[in-house]
Amino acid sequence: MILLTRVDHRLLHGQVATSWVNGLGSDCIFCVGDKVANDPVWKTTLKMGKPTGCKLVIKDMAHAIEAINSGVTDKYRMIICVRSIEDAKLLIDGCPQIKSLNLGNTLESPTTKQISRQIFLEPEEVEILKELGERGVEVEIRALADDKKENALALL
């Protein structure tokens, strides 16, 4: 069961490991992305941040989509973490059962538009989020599990 699909450039860190895992009762953190799956330093760092009693799975995009669609992940109460909005779109395109996207933290650059304290969007990311919204995907902002959902699409 997918409890949360979250965009956070840091993937797994204190907010995810404590607030989200405990707040949602998750037993699995699924970090998805080609870069992270093929980077030994990222993988080691993520393993160190994994909360006790919670499974950590790291897969590239193709294998993650395959695993989710096969049903092999259904036994877990899963938080999916991706580093970028582009990765989130690829995952949602491949797994139409994902109906909600949480924006946690994105990187600021000279070309980004800030829509909340921690969310900075490139013009192409705004377009991706609008498209997801048009397809019926909820796009919300919450830093912590107990925070009130904020409709990200209304801020674009």
JSON list of C-alpha atoms in Angstrom, two decimals:
[
{"chain": "A", "resi": 1, "resn": "MET", "atom": "CA", "xyz": [0.00, 0.00, 0.00]},
{"chain": "A", "resi": 2, "resn": "ILE", "atom": "CA", "xyz": [1.39, 3.38, -1.00]},
{"chain": "A", "resi": 3, "resn": "LEU", "atom": "CA", "xyz": [0.87, 5.81, 1.87]},
{"chain": "A", "resi": 4, "resn": "LEU", "atom": "CA", "xyz": [2.79, 8.74, 0.40]},
{"chain": "A", "resi": 5, "resn": "THR", "atom": "CA", "xyz": [4.70, 9.65, -2.74]},
{"chain": "A", "resi": 6, "resn": "ARG", "atom": "CA", "xyz": [7.06, 12.50, -1.90]},
{"chain": "A", "resi": 7, "resn": "VAL", "atom": "CA", "xyz": [9.42, 14.74, -3.88]},
{"chain": "A", "resi": 8, "resn": "ASP", "atom": "CA", "xyz": [12.42, 15.65, -1.76]},
{"chain": "A", "resi": 9, "resn": "HIS", "atom": "CA", "xyz": [15.85, 16.31, -3.23]},
{"chain": "A", "resi": 10, "resn": "ARG", "atom": "CA", "xyz": [17.37, 14.82, -0.05]},
{"chain": "A", "resi": 11, "resn": "LEU", "atom": "CA", "xyz": [15.23, 11.65, -0.29]},
{"chain": "A", "resi": 12, "resn": "LEU", "atom": "CA", "xyz": [15.56, 10.21, 3.22]},
{"chain": "A", "resi": 13, "resn": "HIS", "atom": "CA", "xyz": [16.36, 12.49, 6.17]},
{"chain": "A", "resi": 14, "resn": "GLY", "atom": "CA", "xyz": [15.04, 13.30, 9.63]},
{"chain": "A", "resi": 15, "resn": "GLN", "atom": "CA", "xyz": [11.59, 14.52, 8.53]},
{"chain": "A", "resi": 16, "resn": "VAL", "atom": "CA", "xyz": [10.93, 11.36, 6.55]},
{"chain": "A", "resi": 17, "resn": "ALA", "atom": "CA", "xyz": [12.58, 9.00, 9.04]},
{"chain": "A", "resi": 18, "resn": "THR", "atom": "CA", "xyz": [10.63, 10.32, 12.02]},
{"chain": "A", "resi": 19, "resn": "SER", "atom": "CA", "xyz": [7.59, 12.46, 11.19]},
{"chain": "A", "resi": 20, "resn": "TRP", "atom": "CA", "xyz": [6.42, 10.64, 8.08]},
{"chain": "A", "resi": 21, "resn": "VAL", "atom": "CA", "xyz": [7.25, 7.05, 9.08]},
{"chain": "A", "resi": 22, "resn": "ASN", "atom": "CA", "xyz": [5.70, 7.44, 12.53]},
{"chain": "A", "resi": 23, "resn": "GLY", "atom": "CA", "xyz": [2.83, 9.70, 11.44]},
{"chain": "A", "resi": 24, "resn": "LEU", "atom": "CA", "xyz": [1.71, 7.33, 8.69]},
{"chain": "A", "resi": 25, "resn": "GLY", "atom": "CA", "xyz": [2.66, 4.07, 10.36]},
{"chain": "A", "resi": 26, "resn": "SER", "atom": "CA", "xyz": [4.97, 3.16, 7.49]},
{"chain": "A", "resi": 27, "resn": "ASP", "atom": "CA", "xyz": [7.13, 0.04, 7.49]},
{"chain": "A", "resi": 28, "resn": "CYS", "atom": "CA", "xyz": [8.96, 0.67, 4.20]},
{"chain": "A", "resi": 29, "resn": "ILE", "atom": "CA", "xyz": [10.74, 3.59, 2.56]},
{"chain": "A", "resi": 30, "resn": "PHE", "atom": "CA", "xyz": [11.13, 3.12, -1.19]},
{"chain": "A", "resi": 31, "resn": "CYS", "atom": "CA", "xyz": [13.73, 5.46, -2.71]},
{"chain": "A", "resi": 32, "resn": "VAL", "atom": "CA", "xyz": [13.33, 5.57, -6.48]},
{"chain": "A", "resi": 33, "resn": "GLY", "atom": "CA", "xyz": [15.58, 7.01, -9.15]},
{"chain": "A", "resi": 34, "resn": "ASP", "atom": "CA", "xyz": [18.23, 6.01, -11.63]},
{"chain": "A", "resi": 35, "resn": "LYS", "atom": "CA", "xyz": [20.89, 8.25, -10.07]},
{"chain": "A", "resi": 36, "resn": "VAL", "atom": "CA", "xyz": [20.41, 7.06, -6.49]},
{"chain": "A", "resi": 37, "resn": "ALA", "atom": "CA", "xyz": [20.15, 3.39, -7.49]},
{"chain": "A", "resi": 38, "resn": "ASN", "atom": "CA", "xyz": [23.51, 3.58, -9.26]},
{"chain": "A", "resi": 39, "resn": "ASP", "atom": "CA", "xyz": [25.40, 5.70, -6.73]},
{"chain": "A", "resi": 40, "resn": "PRO", "atom": "CA", "xyz": [27.14, 3.75, -3.91]},
{"chain": "A", "resi": 41, "resn": "VAL", "atom": "CA", "xyz": [27.60, 6.90, -1.80]},
{"chain": "A", "resi": 42, "resn": "TRP", "atom": "CA", "xyz": [23.88, 7.78, -1.98]},
{"chain": "A", "resi": 43, "resn": "LYS", "atom": "CA", "xyz": [22.95, 4.20, -1.10]},
{"chain": "A", "resi": 44, "resn": "THR", "atom": "CA", "xyz": [25.28, 4.12, 1.91]},
{"chain": "A", "resi": 45, "resn": "THR", "atom": "CA", "xyz": [23.98, 7.49, 3.13]},
{"chain": "A", "resi": 46, "resn": "LEU", "atom": "CA", "xyz": [20.36, 6.37, 2.82]},
{"chain": "A", "resi": 47, "resn": "LYS", "atom": "CA", "xyz": [21.04, 3.13, 4.70]},
{"chain": "A", "resi": 48, "resn": "MET", "atom": "CA", "xyz": [22.52, 5.15, 7.59]},
{"chain": "A", "resi": 49, "resn": "GLY", "atom": "CA", "xyz": [19.36, 7.30, 7.79]},
{"chain": "A", "resi": 50, "resn": "LYS", "atom": "CA", "xyz": [16.91, 4.41, 7.75]},
{"chain": "A", "resi": 51, "resn": "PRO", "atom": "CA", "xyz": [14.78, 4.25, 10.90]},
{"chain": "A", "resi": 52, "resn": "THR", "atom": "CA", "xyz": [14.92, 1.06, 12.97]},
{"chain": "A", "resi": 53, "resn": "GLY", "atom": "CA", "xyz": [12.19, -1.41, 12.10]},
{"chain": "A", "resi": 54, "resn": "CYS", "atom": "CA", "xyz": [11.56, 0.11, 8.69]},
{"chain": "A", "resi": 55, "resn": "LYS", "atom": "CA", "xyz": [12.63, -1.56, 5.46]},
{"chain": "A", "resi": 56, "resn": "LEU", "atom": "CA", "xyz": [14.60, 0.51, 2.93]},
{"chain": "A", "resi": 57, "resn": "VAL", "atom": "CA", "xyz": [14.36, -0.33, -0.77]},
{"chain": "A", "resi": 58, "resn": "ILE", "atom": "CA", "xyz": [16.35, 1.53, -3.43]},
{"chain": "A", "resi": 59, "resn": "LYS", "atom": "CA", "xyz": [15.53, 0.90, -7.10]},
{"chain": "A", "resi": 60, "resn": "ASP", "atom": "CA", "xyz": [16.00, 2.56, -10.45]},
{"chain": "A", "resi": 61, "resn": "MET", "atom": "CA", "xyz": [12.87, 3.90, -12.13]},
{"chain": "A", "resi": 62, "resn": "ALA", "atom": "CA", "xyz": [12.16, 0.93, -14.42]},
{"chain": "A", "resi": 63, "resn": "HIS", "atom": "CA", "xyz": [12.54, -1.66, -11.67]},
{"chain": "A", "resi": 64, "resn": "ALA", "atom": "CA", "xyz": [10.52, 0.44, -9.21]},
{"chain": "A", "resi": 65, "resn": "ILE", "atom": "CA", "xyz": [7.61, 0.73, -11.66]},
{"chain": "A", "resi": 66, "resn": "GLU", "atom": "CA", "xyz": [7.81, -3.00, -12.33]},
{"chain": "A", "resi": 67, "resn": "ALA", "atom": "CA", "xyz": [7.83, -3.83, -8.61]},
{"chain": "A", "resi": 68, "resn": "ILE", "atom": "CA", "xyz": [4.88, -1.56, -7.77]},
{"chain": "A", "resi": 69, "resn": "ASN", "atom": "CA", "xyz": [2.78, -2.80, -10.69]},
{"chain": "A", "resi": 70, "resn": "SER", "atom": "CA", "xyz": [3.58, -6.47, -9.98]},
{"chain": "A", "resi": 71, "resn": "GLY", "atom": "CA", "xyz": [2.02, -6.23, -6.52]},
{"chain": "A", "resi": 72, "resn": "VAL", "atom": "CA", "xyz": [5.20, -7.35, -4.74]},
{"chain": "A", "resi": 73, "resn": "THR", "atom": "CA", "xyz": [5.21, -4.09, -2.75]},
{"chain": "A", "resi": 74, "resn": "ASP", "atom": "CA", "xyz": [1.53, -4.35, -1.71]},
{"chain": "A", "resi": 75, "resn": "LYS", "atom": "CA", "xyz": [2.44, -6.04, 1.59]},
{"chain": "A", "resi": 76, "resn": "TYR", "atom": "CA", "xyz": [4.22, -2.89, 2.80]},
{"chain": "A", "resi": 77, "resn": "ARG", "atom": "CA", "xyz": [2.89, 0.39, 4.17]},
{"chain": "A", "resi": 78, "resn": "MET", "atom": "CA", "xyz": [5.17, 2.34, 1.88]},
{"chain": "A", "resi": 79, "resn": "ILE", "atom": "CA", "xyz": [6.51, 5.87, 1.57]},
{"chain": "A", "resi": 80, "resn": "ILE", "atom": "CA", "xyz": [7.96, 6.46, -1.89]},
{"chain": "A", "resi": 81, "resn": "CYS", "atom": "CA", "xyz": [10.66, 9.13, -2.16]},
{"chain": "A", "resi": 82, "resn": "VAL", "atom": "CA", "xyz": [11.92, 10.62, -5.42]},
{"chain": "A", "resi": 83, "resn": "ARG", "atom": "CA", "xyz": [14.46, 13.43, -5.85]},
{"chain": "A", "resi": 84, "resn": "SER", "atom": "CA", "xyz": [12.68, 15.47, -8.53]},
{"chain": "A", "resi": 85, "resn": "ILE", "atom": "CA", "xyz": [9.35, 16.38, -10.03]},
{"chain": "A", "resi": 86, "resn": "GLU", "atom": "CA", "xyz": [10.54, 14.82, -13.29]},
{"chain": "A", "resi": 87, "resn": "ASP", "atom": "CA", "xyz": [11.11, 11.50, -11.49]},
{"chain": "A", "resi": 88, "resn": "ALA", "atom": "CA", "xyz": [7.70, 11.81, -9.83]},
{"chain": "A", "resi": 89, "resn": "LYS", "atom": "CA", "xyz": [6.07, 12.23, -13.26]},
{"chain": "A", "resi": 90, "resn": "LEU", "atom": "CA", "xyz": [7.89, 9.17, -14.64]},
{"chain": "A", "resi": 91, "resn": "LEU", "atom": "CA", "xyz": [6.75, 7.13, -11.65]},
{"chain": "A", "resi": 92, "resn": "ILE", "atom": "CA", "xyz": [3.14, 8.33, -11.86]},
{"chain": "A", "resi": 93, "resn": "ASP", "atom": "CA", "xyz": [3.11, 7.75, -15.64]},
{"chain": "A", "resi": 94, "resn": "GLY", "atom": "CA", "xyz": [4.21, 4.17, -15.00]},
{"chain": "A", "resi": 95, "resn": "CYS", "atom": "CA", "xyz": [2.02, 3.60, -11.93]},
{"chain": "A", "resi": 96, "resn": "PRO", "atom": "CA", "xyz": [-1.40, 5.17, -12.48]},
{"chain": "A", "resi": 97, "resn": "GLN", "atom": "CA", "xyz": [-2.50, 3.93, -9.05]},
{"chain": "A", "resi": 98, "resn": "ILE", "atom": "CA", "xyz": [-0.47, 6.82, -7.55]},
{"chain": "A", "resi": 99, "resn": "LYS", "atom": "CA", "xyz": [-3.10, 9.54, -7.15]},
{"chain": "A", "resi": 100, "resn": "SER", "atom": "CA", "xyz": [-1.34, 11.97, -4.82]},
{"chain": "A", "resi": 101, "resn": "LEU", "atom": "CA", "xyz": [2.03, 13.71, -4.82]},
{"chain": "A", "resi": 102, "resn": "ASN", "atom": "CA", "xyz": [3.57, 15.45, -1.82]},
{"chain": "A", "resi": 103, "resn": "LEU", "atom": "CA", "xyz": [6.06, 18.22, -2.47]},
{"chain": "A", "resi": 104, "resn": "GLY", "atom": "CA", "xyz": [8.59, 18.26, 0.36]},
{"chain": "A", "resi": 105, "resn": "ASN", "atom": "CA", "xyz": [11.79, 20.03, -0.66]},
{"chain": "A", "resi": 106, "resn": "THR", "atom": "CA", "xyz": [13.05, 21.17, -4.04]},
{"chain": "A", "resi": 107, "resn": "LEU", "atom": "CA", "xyz": [16.19, 23.06, -4.94]},
{"chain": "A", "resi": 108, "resn": "GLU", "atom": "CA", "xyz": [16.33, 26.79, -5.57]},
{"chain": "A", "resi": 109, "resn": "SER", "atom": "CA", "xyz": [18.02, 28.15, -8.67]},
{"chain": "A", "resi": 110, "resn": "PRO", "atom": "CA", "xyz": [18.09, 31.51, -10.48]},
{"chain": "A", "resi": 111, "resn": "THR", "atom": "CA", "xyz": [15.22, 30.33, -12.70]},
{"chain": "A", "resi": 112, "resn": "THR", "atom": "CA", "xyz": [12.89, 28.89, -10.06]},
{"chain": "A", "resi": 113, "resn": "LYS", "atom": "CA", "xyz": [9.64, 30.30, -8.74]},
{"chain": "A", "resi": 114, "resn": "GLN", "atom": "CA", "xyz": [9.15, 29.91, -4.99]},
{"chain": "A", "resi": 115, "resn": "ILE", "atom": "CA", "xyz": [5.63, 28.73, -4.10]},
{"chain": "A", "resi": 116, "resn": "SER", "atom": "CA", "xyz": [6.26, 27.86, -0.44]},
{"chain": "A", "resi": 117, "resn": "ARG", "atom": "CA", "xyz": [9.04, 28.00, 2.12]},
{"chain": "A", "resi": 118, "resn": "GLN", "atom": "CA", "xyz": [10.74, 24.84, 0.77]},
{"chain": "A", "resi": 119, "resn": "ILE", "atom": "CA", "xyz": [9.33, 24.49, -2.75]},
{"chain": "A", "resi": 120, "resn": "PHE", "atom": "CA", "xyz": [11.08, 26.11, -5.72]},
{"chain": "A", "resi": 121, "resn": "LEU", "atom": "CA", "xyz": [9.89, 25.21, -9.23]},
{"chain": "A", "resi": 122, "resn": "GLU", "atom": "CA", "xyz": [11.52, 25.50, -12.63]},
{"chain": "A", "resi": 123, "resn": "PRO", "atom": "CA", "xyz": [9.09, 26.59, -15.41]},
{"chain": "A", "resi": 124, "resn": "GLU", "atom": "CA", "xyz": [9.02, 23.04, -16.84]},
{"chain": "A", "resi": 125, "resn": "GLU", "atom": "CA", "xyz": [8.20, 21.65, -13.38]},
{"chain": "A", "resi": 126, "resn": "VAL", "atom": "CA", "xyz": [5.22, 24.00, -13.13]},
{"chain": "A", "resi": 127, "resn": "GLU", "atom": "CA", "xyz": [3.96, 22.56, -16.43]},
{"chain": "A", "resi": 128, "resn": "ILE", "atom": "CA", "xyz": [4.46, 18.98, -15.21]},
{"chain": "A", "resi": 129, "resn": "LEU", "atom": "CA", "xyz": [2.50, 19.67, -12.03]},
{"chain": "A", "resi": 130, "resn": "LYS", "atom": "CA", "xyz": [-0.31, 21.33, -13.99]},
{"chain": "A", "resi": 131, "resn": "GLU", "atom": "CA", "xyz": [-0.49, 18.29, -16.27]},
{"chain": "A", "resi": 132, "resn": "LEU", "atom": "CA", "xyz": [-0.60, 15.92, -13.29]},
{"chain": "A", "resi": 133, "resn": "GLY", "atom": "CA", "xyz": [-3.38, 18.01, -11.78]},
{"chain": "A", "resi": 134, "resn": "GLU", "atom": "CA", "xyz": [-5.35, 17.88, -15.03]},
{"chain": "A", "resi": 135, "resn": "ARG", "atom": "CA", "xyz": [-5.03, 14.09, -14.87]},
{"chain": "A", "resi": 136, "resn": "GLY", "atom": "CA", "xyz": [-6.59, 14.07, -11.42]},
{"chain": "A", "resi": 137, "resn": "VAL", "atom": "CA", "xyz": [-3.44, 13.71, -9.33]},
{"chain": "A", "resi": 138, "resn": "GLU", "atom": "CA", "xyz": [-3.55, 15.62, -6.04]},
{"chain": "A", "resi": 139, "resn": "VAL", "atom": "CA", "xyz": [-0.44, 17.79, -5.67]},
{"chain": "A", "resi": 140, "resn": "GLU", "atom": "CA", "xyz": [0.02, 18.94, -2.11]},
{"chain": "A", "resi": 141, "resn": "ILE", "atom": "CA", "xyz": [2.63, 20.55, 0.12]},
{"chain": "A", "resi": 142, "resn": "ARG", "atom": "CA", "xyz": [3.39, 19.37, 3.65]},
{"chain": "A", "resi": 143, "resn": "ALA", "atom": "CA", "xyz": [6.78, 19.36, 5.34]},
{"chain": "A", "resi": 144, "resn": "LEU", "atom": "CA", "xyz": [5.64, 17.05, 8.15]},
{"chain": "A", "resi": 145, "resn": "ALA", "atom": "CA", "xyz": [2.94, 14.41, 8.45]},
{"chain": "A", "resi": 146, "resn": "ASP", "atom": "CA", "xyz": [0.94, 16.45, 10.98]},
{"chain": "A", "resi": 147, "resn": "ASP", "atom": "CA", "xyz": [0.94, 19.60, 8.83]},
{"chain": "A", "resi": 148, "resn": "LYS", "atom": "CA", "xyz": [-2.25, 20.65, 7.06]},
{"chain": "A", "resi": 149, "resn": "LYS", "atom": "CA", "xyz": [-2.24, 19.84, 3.34]},
{"chain": "A", "resi": 150, "resn": "GLU", "atom": "CA", "xyz": [-1.78, 22.84, 1.09]},
{"chain": "A", "resi": 151, "resn": "ASN", "atom": "CA", "xyz": [-2.95, 22.59, -2.53]},
{"chain": "A", "resi": 152, "resn": "ALA", "atom": "CA", "xyz": [0.21, 23.22, -4.55]},
{"chain": "A", "resi": 153, "resn": "LEU", "atom": "CA", "xyz": [-1.74, 23.66, -7.80]},
{"chain": "A", "resi": 154, "resn": "ALA", "atom": "CA", "xyz": [-3.50, 26.72, -6.37]},
{"chain": "A", "resi": 155, "resn": "LEU", "atom": "CA", "xyz": [-0.08, 28.34, -5.84]},
{"chain": "A", "resi": 156, "resn": "LEU", "atom": "CA", "xyz": [1.16, 27.91, -9.41]}
]
